[in-house]
Amino acid sequence: MPIPPTAQAAAHRARTIAAIARTRVASPAPIPDPTGRAALLEIADRLDIAAYSFETDEPGSLDGITITNTVPVDAYLALSEAETIAEDNPTSGFPPEFGEYVTAPVYGKAVSLPPSLLPGGPVLIAQEGDLFARLLVLHAELAASTAPESIAGLLELVFRLLWKHAQLADSIAVDRNRPDSQPTQVPEIPAPATAMALRRAHDEHGQTLTFPLSRRDLLCHISDQGRTHPAARMVSHQGTTIATCDDHQDAATTAARELHNSLG
């Protein structure tokens, strides 16, 4: 029984990503530590196994119809191991869910963006937003492409952006670990009726305040992979306000301070 085109496409993607991993190991631009390089080689080996399985395992059939939307067992296990290695070794620059790029032709599903880093401050939010926007464009082009050469080129661009996202995660982690970036307790005040009332509250309680929102049409300043959250409160730094949900208040505090400083 011939191998379905969907499996052939998945095999090509697996081999392409394996080549990307091995090229990254040999790149002059260093992976942060030897563990990351070793992880990339292990990921590449698992991807080779997955590709071979896609190319050689005969698909099942039902009532004489070939089943094309399932992943062979060996390929599934190899991809699961590769994703676990990526999750355990973030310095590889491969997100834990990267196997979706391989299985997308089989399942016919859109590839997910990596989880948001929930960065604090307008600069970092803009950097992640730019990466996500570019990834979404490449994901759409990948979904529409069938030529192996085009797909290989698009995957190289995608994994370059995923690497930048991993590097952004490192810079955010370093920034958050600085003593002066640790969140502090922000005084909460009743919602001020006017801008003058907010200024008086700052004079009394400090440069950064938070207050609940009565209106429900505002959205949190952070969204996760395009999913928005209703804002529950406002953070104000000397009158510069950022809407936030309860989960993202620390990031909103940083964002309000940085936005105020950038406007000054």
mmCIF file of C-alpha atoms in Angstrom:
data_model
loop_
_atom_site.group_PDB
_atom_site.id
_atom_site.type_symbol
_atom_site.label_atom_id
_atom_site.label_comp_id
_atom_site.label_asym_id
_atom_site.label_seq_id
_atom_site.Cartn_x
_atom_site.Cartn_y
_atom_site.Cartn_z
ATOM 1 C CA MET A 1 0.000 0.000 0.000
ATOM 2 C CA PRO A 2 1.517 3.394 -0.946
ATOM 3 C CA ILE A 3 2.429 5.879 1.759
ATOM 4 C CA PRO A 4 -0.142 8.723 1.852
ATOM 5 C CA PRO A 5 1.010 12.203 0.788
ATOM 6 C CA THR A 6 0.236 13.487 4.298
ATOM 7 C CA ALA A 7 2.736 11.034 5.799
ATOM 8 C CA GLN A 8 5.319 11.909 3.151
ATOM 9 C CA ALA A 9 4.860 15.598 3.978
ATOM 10 C CA ALA A 10 5.284 14.872 7.704
ATOM 11 C CA ALA A 11 8.465 12.871 7.011
ATOM 12 C CA HIS A 12 9.894 15.771 4.989
ATOM 13 C CA ARG A 13 9.126 18.198 7.803
ATOM 14 C CA ALA A 14 10.727 15.910 10.397
ATOM 15 C CA ARG A 15 13.931 15.603 8.368
ATOM 16 C CA THR A 16 14.004 19.352 7.720
ATOM 17 C CA ILE A 17 13.673 20.186 11.415
ATOM 18 C CA ALA A 18 16.330 17.577 12.259
ATOM 19 C CA ALA A 19 18.678 19.345 9.847
ATOM 20 C CA ILE A 20 17.833 22.684 11.479
ATOM 21 C CA ALA A 21 18.732 21.227 14.886
ATOM 22 C CA ARG A 22 22.068 19.844 13.672
ATOM 23 C CA THR A 23 22.921 23.082 11.872
ATOM 24 C CA ARG A 24 22.236 25.002 15.078
ATOM 25 C CA VAL A 25 24.676 22.781 16.967
ATOM 26 C CA ALA A 26 27.396 23.593 14.436
ATOM 27 C CA SER A 27 26.518 27.293 14.192
ATOM 28 C CA PRO A 28 29.087 29.912 15.236
ATOM 29 C CA ALA A 29 26.306 31.583 17.215
ATOM 30 C CA PRO A 30 26.573 29.641 20.460
ATOM 31 C CA ILE A 31 23.795 27.774 22.178
ATOM 32 C CA PRO A 32 24.074 28.990 25.797
ATOM 33 C CA ASP A 33 25.431 25.728 27.199
ATOM 34 C CA PRO A 34 26.687 22.271 26.121
ATOM 35 C CA THR A 35 23.511 20.701 27.481
ATOM 36 C CA GLY A 36 21.497 22.594 24.888
ATOM 37 C CA ARG A 37 23.732 21.329 22.085
ATOM 38 C CA ALA A 38 23.445 17.735 23.292
ATOM 39 C CA ALA A 39 19.669 18.123 23.508
ATOM 40 C CA LEU A 40 19.493 19.344 19.901
ATOM 41 C CA LEU A 41 21.377 16.260 18.703
ATOM 42 C CA GLU A 42 19.026 14.007 20.664
ATOM 43 C CA ILE A 43 16.026 15.830 19.186
ATOM 44 C CA ALA A 44 17.441 15.403 15.673
ATOM 45 C CA ASP A 45 17.906 11.664 16.242
ATOM 46 C CA ARG A 46 14.270 11.284 17.366
ATOM 47 C CA LEU A 47 13.097 13.254 14.341
ATOM 48 C CA ASP A 48 15.003 10.896 12.050
ATOM 49 C CA ILE A 49 13.183 7.965 13.665
ATOM 50 C CA ALA A 50 9.846 9.720 13.209
ATOM 51 C CA ALA A 51 10.607 10.464 9.544
ATOM 52 C CA TYR A 52 11.526 6.844 8.854
ATOM 53 C CA SER A 53 8.328 5.681 10.524
ATOM 54 C CA PHE A 54 6.209 8.052 8.426
ATOM 55 C CA GLU A 55 7.928 6.785 5.264
ATOM 56 C CA THR A 56 7.744 3.054 5.968
ATOM 57 C CA ASP A 57 4.764 2.264 8.220
ATOM 58 C CA GLU A 58 1.804 1.273 6.089
ATOM 59 C CA PRO A 59 -1.357 3.174 6.937
ATOM 60 C CA GLY A 60 -4.445 1.422 8.187
ATOM 61 C CA SER A 61 -7.675 1.223 6.255
ATOM 62 C CA LEU A 62 -11.373 1.139 7.011
ATOM 63 C CA ASP A 63 -13.834 -0.373 4.536
ATOM 64 C CA GLY A 64 -11.173 -0.182 1.865
ATOM 65 C CA ILE A 65 -10.444 3.513 2.517
ATOM 66 C CA THR A 66 -6.893 4.429 3.536
ATOM 67 C CA ILE A 67 -6.677 6.250 6.874
ATOM 68 C CA THR A 68 -4.478 9.292 6.409
ATOM 69 C CA ASN A 69 -5.056 11.292 9.592
ATOM 70 C CA THR A 70 -3.187 9.129 12.101
ATOM 71 C CA VAL A 71 0.458 9.150 13.167
ATOM 72 C CA PRO A 72 2.329 5.794 13.217
ATOM 73 C CA VAL A 73 3.117 4.529 16.690
ATOM 74 C CA ASP A 74 6.907 4.736 16.294
ATOM 75 C CA ALA A 75 6.641 8.279 14.937
ATOM 76 C CA TYR A 76 4.324 9.287 17.781
ATOM 77 C CA LEU A 77 6.700 7.915 20.423
ATOM 78 C CA ALA A 78 9.757 9.507 18.807
ATOM 79 C CA LEU A 79 8.061 12.899 18.571
ATOM 80 C CA SER A 80 6.872 12.670 22.178
ATOM 81 C CA GLU A 81 10.428 11.937 23.314
ATOM 82 C CA ALA A 82 11.762 14.845 21.228
ATOM 83 C CA GLU A 83 9.232 17.242 22.744
ATOM 84 C CA THR A 84 10.112 16.065 26.258
ATOM 85 C CA ILE A 85 13.798 16.711 25.535
ATOM 86 C CA ALA A 86 12.914 20.211 24.285
ATOM 87 C CA GLU A 87 10.825 20.909 27.390
ATOM 88 C CA ASP A 88 13.634 19.763 29.678
ATOM 89 C CA ASN A 89 16.227 21.830 27.782
ATOM 90 C CA PRO A 90 14.853 25.302 26.982
ATOM 91 C CA THR A 91 18.330 26.445 25.903
ATOM 92 C CA SER A 92 17.843 24.333 22.770
ATOM 93 C CA GLY A 93 15.480 27.023 21.528
ATOM 94 C CA PHE A 94 12.870 24.428 20.525
ATOM 95 C CA PRO A 95 9.455 24.923 22.187
ATOM 96 C CA PRO A 96 7.962 21.819 23.826
ATOM 97 C CA GLU A 97 5.114 21.675 21.283
ATOM 98 C CA PHE A 98 7.315 21.827 18.155
ATOM 99 C CA GLY A 99 6.074 18.394 17.040
ATOM 100 C CA GLU A 100 2.968 20.169 15.729
ATOM 101 C CA TYR A 101 5.060 21.402 12.826
ATOM 102 C CA VAL A 102 5.656 17.766 11.835
ATOM 103 C CA THR A 103 2.144 16.432 12.309
ATOM 104 C CA ALA A 104 0.257 19.420 10.856
ATOM 105 C CA PRO A 105 -0.138 17.799 7.388
ATOM 106 C CA VAL A 106 -1.495 14.620 8.990
ATOM 107 C CA TYR A 107 -3.971 16.188 11.376
ATOM 108 C CA GLY A 108 -4.809 19.213 9.237
ATOM 109 C CA LYS A 109 -4.606 21.444 12.309
ATOM 110 C CA ALA A 110 -3.151 24.911 12.666
ATOM 111 C CA VAL A 111 0.139 25.101 14.551
ATOM 112 C CA SER A 112 -0.030 26.847 17.924
ATOM 113 C CA LEU A 113 2.103 29.774 18.942
ATOM 114 C CA PRO A 114 4.457 29.123 21.859
ATOM 115 C CA PRO A 115 3.013 30.112 25.246
ATOM 116 C CA SER A 116 3.301 33.815 25.967
ATOM 117 C CA LEU A 117 6.137 34.829 28.253
ATOM 118 C CA LEU A 118 3.809 37.402 29.847
ATOM 119 C CA PRO A 119 6.522 40.055 29.689
ATOM 120 C CA GLY A 120 6.300 43.205 31.741
ATOM 121 C CA GLY A 121 6.784 46.582 30.135
ATOM 122 C CA PRO A 122 5.805 47.948 26.728
ATOM 123 C CA VAL A 123 9.166 47.200 25.054
ATOM 124 C CA LEU A 124 9.174 43.486 25.857
ATOM 125 C CA ILE A 125 5.457 43.180 25.115
ATOM 126 C CA ALA A 126 6.079 44.756 21.706
ATOM 127 C CA GLN A 127 9.018 42.428 21.019
ATOM 128 C CA GLU A 128 6.979 39.317 21.763
ATOM 129 C CA GLY A 129 4.003 40.687 19.843
ATOM 130 C CA ASP A 130 6.209 41.244 16.793
ATOM 131 C CA LEU A 131 7.551 37.685 16.985
ATOM 132 C CA PHE A 132 4.030 36.269 17.291
ATOM 133 C CA ALA A 133 2.776 38.337 14.355
ATOM 134 C CA ARG A 134 5.611 37.123 12.135
ATOM 135 C CA LEU A 135 5.082 33.524 13.245
ATOM 136 C CA LEU A 136 1.378 33.715 12.398
ATOM 137 C CA VAL A 137 2.224 34.863 8.862
ATOM 138 C CA LEU A 138 4.701 31.992 8.425
ATOM 139 C CA HIS A 139 2.197 29.497 9.844
ATOM 140 C CA ALA A 140 -0.342 30.600 7.241
ATOM 141 C CA GLU A 141 2.227 30.249 4.452
ATOM 142 C CA LEU A 142 3.208 26.795 5.717
ATOM 143 C CA ALA A 143 -0.427 25.680 5.727
ATOM 144 C CA ALA A 144 -0.815 26.809 2.105
ATOM 145 C CA SER A 145 2.504 25.447 0.777
ATOM 146 C CA THR A 146 3.017 22.039 -0.818
ATOM 147 C CA ALA A 147 6.437 22.332 -2.493
ATOM 148 C CA PRO A 148 9.136 20.673 -0.324
ATOM 149 C CA GLU A 149 11.643 23.462 -1.033
ATOM 150 C CA SER A 150 9.210 26.153 0.069
ATOM 151 C CA ILE A 151 8.268 24.258 3.205
ATOM 152 C CA ALA A 152 11.927 23.753 4.133
ATOM 153 C CA GLY A 153 12.627 27.473 3.745
ATOM 154 C CA LEU A 154 9.570 28.445 5.771
ATOM 155 C CA LEU A 155 10.479 26.036 8.566
ATOM 156 C CA GLU A 156 13.963 27.524 8.749
ATOM 157 C CA LEU A 157 12.435 30.980 9.197
ATOM 158 C CA VAL A 158 9.956 29.682 11.777
ATOM 159 C CA PHE A 159 12.611 28.027 13.917
ATOM 160 C CA ARG A 160 14.783 31.127 13.700
ATOM 161 C CA LEU A 161 11.911 33.122 15.234
ATOM 162 C CA LEU A 162 11.267 30.419 17.839
ATOM 163 C CA TRP A 163 14.928 30.688 18.813
ATOM 164 C CA LYS A 164 14.537 34.455 19.212
ATOM 165 C CA HIS A 165 11.512 33.822 21.426
ATOM 166 C CA ALA A 166 13.600 31.501 23.593
ATOM 167 C CA GLN A 167 16.315 34.157 23.832
ATOM 168 C CA LEU A 168 13.674 36.705 24.797
ATOM 169 C CA ALA A 169 12.613 34.330 27.589
ATOM 170 C CA ASP A 170 16.191 34.309 28.866
ATOM 171 C CA SER A 171 16.405 38.100 28.886
ATOM 172 C CA ILE A 172 13.066 38.386 30.679
ATOM 173 C CA ALA A 173 14.184 35.860 33.302
ATOM 174 C CA VAL A 174 17.392 37.824 33.913
ATOM 175 C CA ASP A 175 15.449 41.080 34.179
ATOM 176 C CA ARG A 176 12.909 39.621 36.601
ATOM 177 C CA ASN A 177 15.672 38.285 38.831
ATOM 178 C CA ARG A 178 17.185 41.738 39.324
ATOM 179 C CA PRO A 179 16.483 43.005 42.858
ATOM 180 C CA ASP A 180 15.047 46.281 41.560
ATOM 181 C CA SER A 181 12.560 44.470 39.293
ATOM 182 C CA GLN A 182 10.887 42.409 41.985
ATOM 183 C CA PRO A 183 7.204 43.258 42.390
ATOM 184 C CA THR A 184 6.272 45.261 45.444
ATOM 185 C CA GLN A 185 2.975 45.556 47.209
ATOM 186 C CA VAL A 186 0.863 48.136 45.384
ATOM 187 C CA PRO A 187 -1.640 50.094 47.497
ATOM 188 C CA GLU A 188 -5.256 49.633 46.423
ATOM 189 C CA ILE A 189 -7.625 52.582 46.505
ATOM 190 C CA PRO A 190 -11.323 53.001 45.682
ATOM 191 C CA ALA A 191 -11.898 53.864 42.041
ATOM 192 C CA PRO A 192 -11.241 57.628 41.704
ATOM 193 C CA ALA A 193 -14.061 59.639 40.170
ATOM 194 C CA THR A 194 -11.785 62.154 38.435
ATOM 195 C CA ALA A 195 -8.184 62.630 37.313
ATOM 196 C CA MET A 196 -7.798 65.159 40.129
ATOM 197 C CA ALA A 197 -8.926 62.546 42.655
ATOM 198 C CA LEU A 198 -6.339 60.117 41.252
ATOM 199 C CA ARG A 199 -3.596 62.743 41.607
ATOM 200 C CA ARG A 200 -4.588 63.354 45.224
ATOM 201 C CA ALA A 201 -4.496 59.599 45.869
ATOM 202 C CA HIS A 202 -0.959 59.433 44.462
ATOM 203 C CA ASP A 203 0.091 62.303 46.691
ATOM 204 C CA GLU A 204 -1.258 60.416 49.703
ATOM 205 C CA HIS A 205 -0.409 56.780 48.925
ATOM 206 C CA GLY A 206 2.579 56.756 46.567
ATOM 207 C CA GLN A 207 3.688 56.703 42.939
ATOM 208 C CA THR A 208 1.986 53.397 42.009
ATOM 209 C CA LEU A 209 -1.607 52.531 42.881
ATOM 210 C CA THR A 210 -4.267 50.077 41.793
ATOM 211 C CA PHE A 211 -8.030 50.392 41.832
ATOM 212 C CA PRO A 212 -10.954 48.174 40.762
ATOM 213 C CA LEU A 213 -12.868 48.759 37.540
ATOM 214 C CA SER A 214 -16.618 49.041 37.485
ATOM 215 C CA ARG A 215 -16.836 48.867 33.679
ATOM 216 C CA ARG A 216 -16.318 45.510 31.954
ATOM 217 C CA ASP A 217 -15.484 46.610 28.410
ATOM 218 C CA LEU A 218 -11.743 47.031 29.003
ATOM 219 C CA LEU A 219 -9.273 44.234 28.227
ATOM 220 C CA CYS A 220 -6.120 43.215 30.062
ATOM 221 C CA HIS A 221 -2.956 44.633 28.473
ATOM 222 C CA ILE A 222 -1.625 41.072 28.010
ATOM 223 C CA SER A 223 -3.192 38.431 25.778
ATOM 224 C CA ASP A 224 -2.161 34.778 25.563
ATOM 225 C CA GLN A 225 -1.795 33.531 21.963
ATOM 226 C CA GLY A 226 -4.499 35.944 20.863
ATOM 227 C CA ARG A 227 -6.870 35.098 23.733
ATOM 228 C CA THR A 228 -7.871 38.238 25.585
ATOM 229 C CA HIS A 229 -8.858 38.639 29.237
ATOM 230 C CA PRO A 230 -11.350 41.137 30.668
ATOM 231 C CA ALA A 231 -9.633 43.692 32.849
ATOM 232 C CA ALA A 232 -10.612 43.685 36.523
ATOM 233 C CA ARG A 233 -8.539 46.620 37.727
ATOM 234 C CA MET A 234 -6.343 49.510 36.703
ATOM 235 C CA VAL A 235 -2.738 50.107 37.710
ATOM 236 C CA SER A 236 -1.639 53.727 37.768
ATOM 237 C CA HIS A 237 1.926 55.017 38.006
ATOM 238 C CA GLN A 238 1.779 58.761 38.627
ATOM 239 C CA GLY A 239 -1.382 58.913 36.527
ATOM 240 C CA THR A 240 -0.226 56.654 33.659
ATOM 241 C CA THR A 241 -2.703 53.772 33.705
ATOM 242 C CA ILE A 242 -2.618 50.183 32.441
ATOM 243 C CA ALA A 243 -5.661 47.883 32.502
ATOM 244 C CA THR A 244 -5.039 44.385 33.831
ATOM 245 C CA CYS A 245 -6.691 41.194 34.966
ATOM 246 C CA ASP A 246 -5.798 39.863 38.404
ATOM 247 C CA ASP A 247 -3.282 37.348 37.011
ATOM 248 C CA HIS A 248 -1.177 39.978 35.223
ATOM 249 C CA GLN A 249 -1.053 42.778 37.779
ATOM 250 C CA ASP A 250 2.710 42.500 38.391
ATOM 251 C CA ALA A 251 3.394 42.875 34.658
ATOM 252 C CA ALA A 252 0.965 45.804 34.511
ATOM 253 C CA THR A 253 2.794 47.512 37.362
ATOM 254 C CA THR A 254 6.067 47.289 35.445
ATOM 255 C CA ALA A 255 4.390 48.359 32.203
ATOM 256 C CA ALA A 256 2.776 51.433 33.785
ATOM 257 C CA ARG A 257 6.087 52.554 35.284
ATOM 258 C CA GLU A 258 8.020 52.049 32.023
ATOM 259 C CA LEU A 259 5.317 53.720 29.950
ATOM 260 C CA HIS A 260 5.289 56.742 32.288
ATOM 261 C CA ASN A 261 9.090 56.993 32.091
ATOM 262 C CA SER A 262 9.025 56.745 28.286
ATOM 263 C CA LEU A 263 6.491 59.580 28.079
ATOM 264 C CA GLY A 264 8.446 61.811 30.393
#
